[in-house]
PDB file of C-alpha atoms in Angstrom:
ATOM      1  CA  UNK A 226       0.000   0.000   0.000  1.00 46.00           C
ATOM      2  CA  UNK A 227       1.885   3.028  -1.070  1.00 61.00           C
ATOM      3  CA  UNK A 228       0.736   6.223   0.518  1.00 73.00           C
ATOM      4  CA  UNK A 229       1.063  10.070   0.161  1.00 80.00           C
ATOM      5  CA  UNK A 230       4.449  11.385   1.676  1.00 82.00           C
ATOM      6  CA  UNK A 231       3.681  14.821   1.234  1.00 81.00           C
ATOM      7  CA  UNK A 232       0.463  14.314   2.456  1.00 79.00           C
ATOM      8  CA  UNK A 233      -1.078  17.642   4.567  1.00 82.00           C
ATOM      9  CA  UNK A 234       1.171  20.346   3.321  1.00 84.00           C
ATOM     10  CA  UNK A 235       4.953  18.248   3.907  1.00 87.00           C
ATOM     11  CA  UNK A 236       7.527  20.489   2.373  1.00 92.00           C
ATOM     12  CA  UNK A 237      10.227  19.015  -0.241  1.00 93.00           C
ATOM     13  CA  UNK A 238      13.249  20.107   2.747  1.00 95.00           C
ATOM     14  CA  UNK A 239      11.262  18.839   5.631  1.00 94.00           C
ATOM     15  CA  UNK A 240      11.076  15.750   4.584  1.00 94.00           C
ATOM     16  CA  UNK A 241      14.603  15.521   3.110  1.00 96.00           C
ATOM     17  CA  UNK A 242      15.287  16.409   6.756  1.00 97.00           C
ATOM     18  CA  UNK A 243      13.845  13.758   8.301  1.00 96.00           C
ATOM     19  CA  UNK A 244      14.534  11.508   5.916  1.00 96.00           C
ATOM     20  CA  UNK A 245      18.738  11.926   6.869  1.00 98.00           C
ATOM     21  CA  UNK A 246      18.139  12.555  10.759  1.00 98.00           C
ATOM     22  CA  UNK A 247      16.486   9.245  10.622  1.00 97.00           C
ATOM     23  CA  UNK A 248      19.375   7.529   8.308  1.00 97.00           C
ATOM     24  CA  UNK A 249      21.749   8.913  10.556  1.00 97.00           C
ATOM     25  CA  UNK A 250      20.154   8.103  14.142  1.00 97.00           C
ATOM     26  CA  UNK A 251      20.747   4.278  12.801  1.00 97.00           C
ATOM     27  CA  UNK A 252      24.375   4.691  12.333  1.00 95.00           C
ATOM     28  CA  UNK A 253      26.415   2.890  15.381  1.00 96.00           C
ATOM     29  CA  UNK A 254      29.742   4.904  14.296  1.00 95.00           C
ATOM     30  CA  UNK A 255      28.191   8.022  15.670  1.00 95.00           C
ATOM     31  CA  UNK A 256      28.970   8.639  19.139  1.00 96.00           C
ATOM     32  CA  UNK A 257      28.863  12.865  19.248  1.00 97.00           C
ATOM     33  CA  UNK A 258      26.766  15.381  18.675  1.00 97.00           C
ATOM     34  CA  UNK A 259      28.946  16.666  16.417  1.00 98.00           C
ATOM     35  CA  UNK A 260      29.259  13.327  14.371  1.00 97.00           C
ATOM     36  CA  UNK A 261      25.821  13.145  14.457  1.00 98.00           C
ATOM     37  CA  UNK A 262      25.537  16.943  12.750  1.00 98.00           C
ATOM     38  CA  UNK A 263      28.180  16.023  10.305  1.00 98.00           C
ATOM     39  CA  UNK A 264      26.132  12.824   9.268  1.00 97.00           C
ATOM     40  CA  UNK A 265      23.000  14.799   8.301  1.00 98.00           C
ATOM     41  CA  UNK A 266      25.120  16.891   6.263  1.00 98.00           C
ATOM     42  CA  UNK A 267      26.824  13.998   4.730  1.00 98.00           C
ATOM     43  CA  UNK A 268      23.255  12.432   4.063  1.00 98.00           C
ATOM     44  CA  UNK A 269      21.175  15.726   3.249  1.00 98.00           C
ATOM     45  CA  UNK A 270      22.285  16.180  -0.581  1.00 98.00           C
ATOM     46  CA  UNK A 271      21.106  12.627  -1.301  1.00 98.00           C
ATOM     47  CA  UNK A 272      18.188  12.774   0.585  1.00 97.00           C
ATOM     48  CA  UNK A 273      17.542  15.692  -0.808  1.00 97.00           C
ATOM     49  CA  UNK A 274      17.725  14.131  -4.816  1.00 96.00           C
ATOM     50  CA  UNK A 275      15.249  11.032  -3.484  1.00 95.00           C
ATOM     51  CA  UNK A 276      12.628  13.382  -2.510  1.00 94.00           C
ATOM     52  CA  UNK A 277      12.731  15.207  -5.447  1.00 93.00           C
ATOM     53  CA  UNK A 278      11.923  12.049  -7.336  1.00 91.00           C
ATOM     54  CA  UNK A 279       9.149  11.407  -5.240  1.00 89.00           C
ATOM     55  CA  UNK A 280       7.816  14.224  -5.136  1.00 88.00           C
ATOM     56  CA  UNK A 281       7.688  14.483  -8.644  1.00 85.00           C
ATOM     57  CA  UNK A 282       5.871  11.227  -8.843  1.00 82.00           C
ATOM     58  CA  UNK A 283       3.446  12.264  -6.690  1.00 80.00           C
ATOM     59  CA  UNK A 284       2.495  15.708  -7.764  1.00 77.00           C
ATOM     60  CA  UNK A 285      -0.532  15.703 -10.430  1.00 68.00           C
ATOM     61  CA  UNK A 286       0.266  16.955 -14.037  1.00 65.00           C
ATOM     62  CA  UNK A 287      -1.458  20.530 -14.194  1.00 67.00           C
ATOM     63  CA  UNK A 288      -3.817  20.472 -17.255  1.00 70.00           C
ATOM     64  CA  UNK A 289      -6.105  23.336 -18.702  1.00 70.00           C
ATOM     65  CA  UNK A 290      -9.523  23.534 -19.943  1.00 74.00           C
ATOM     66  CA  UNK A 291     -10.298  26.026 -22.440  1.00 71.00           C
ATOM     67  CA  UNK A 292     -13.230  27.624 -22.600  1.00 76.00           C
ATOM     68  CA  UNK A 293     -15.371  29.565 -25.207  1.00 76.00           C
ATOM     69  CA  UNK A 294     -16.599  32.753 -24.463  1.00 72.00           C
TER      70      UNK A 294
END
């Protein structure tokens, strides 16, 4: 069952954001703050490209009527 990720007004960065805070919460390297910081960072640029796919998949096509006056 796929579902909406964007669903109720999720930005493109927001979930990029999550998306590499969550990547990098499940690395057992990480053992600072710092490290952690520097992970996102790593992580964010990809992340970043995969929602952009995604987002581009979900998003309708915009079409026009025209109309006759």
């Amino acid at each position: 069952m796929a579902f909406n990720v964007f669903a109720g007004g999720r930005k493109k960065e927001s979930v990029a954001y999550d998306l590499a805070v969550n990547l990098a919460a499940k690395d057992p390297a990480i053992t600072t703050p710092e490290s952690f910081i520097q992970r996102v960072a790593d992580l964010l640029p990809a992340c970043r490209e995969a929602v952009s796919k995604k987002y581009k998949d979900e998003s309708p096509t915009p079409f026009g009527i025209a109309i006759k006056r």
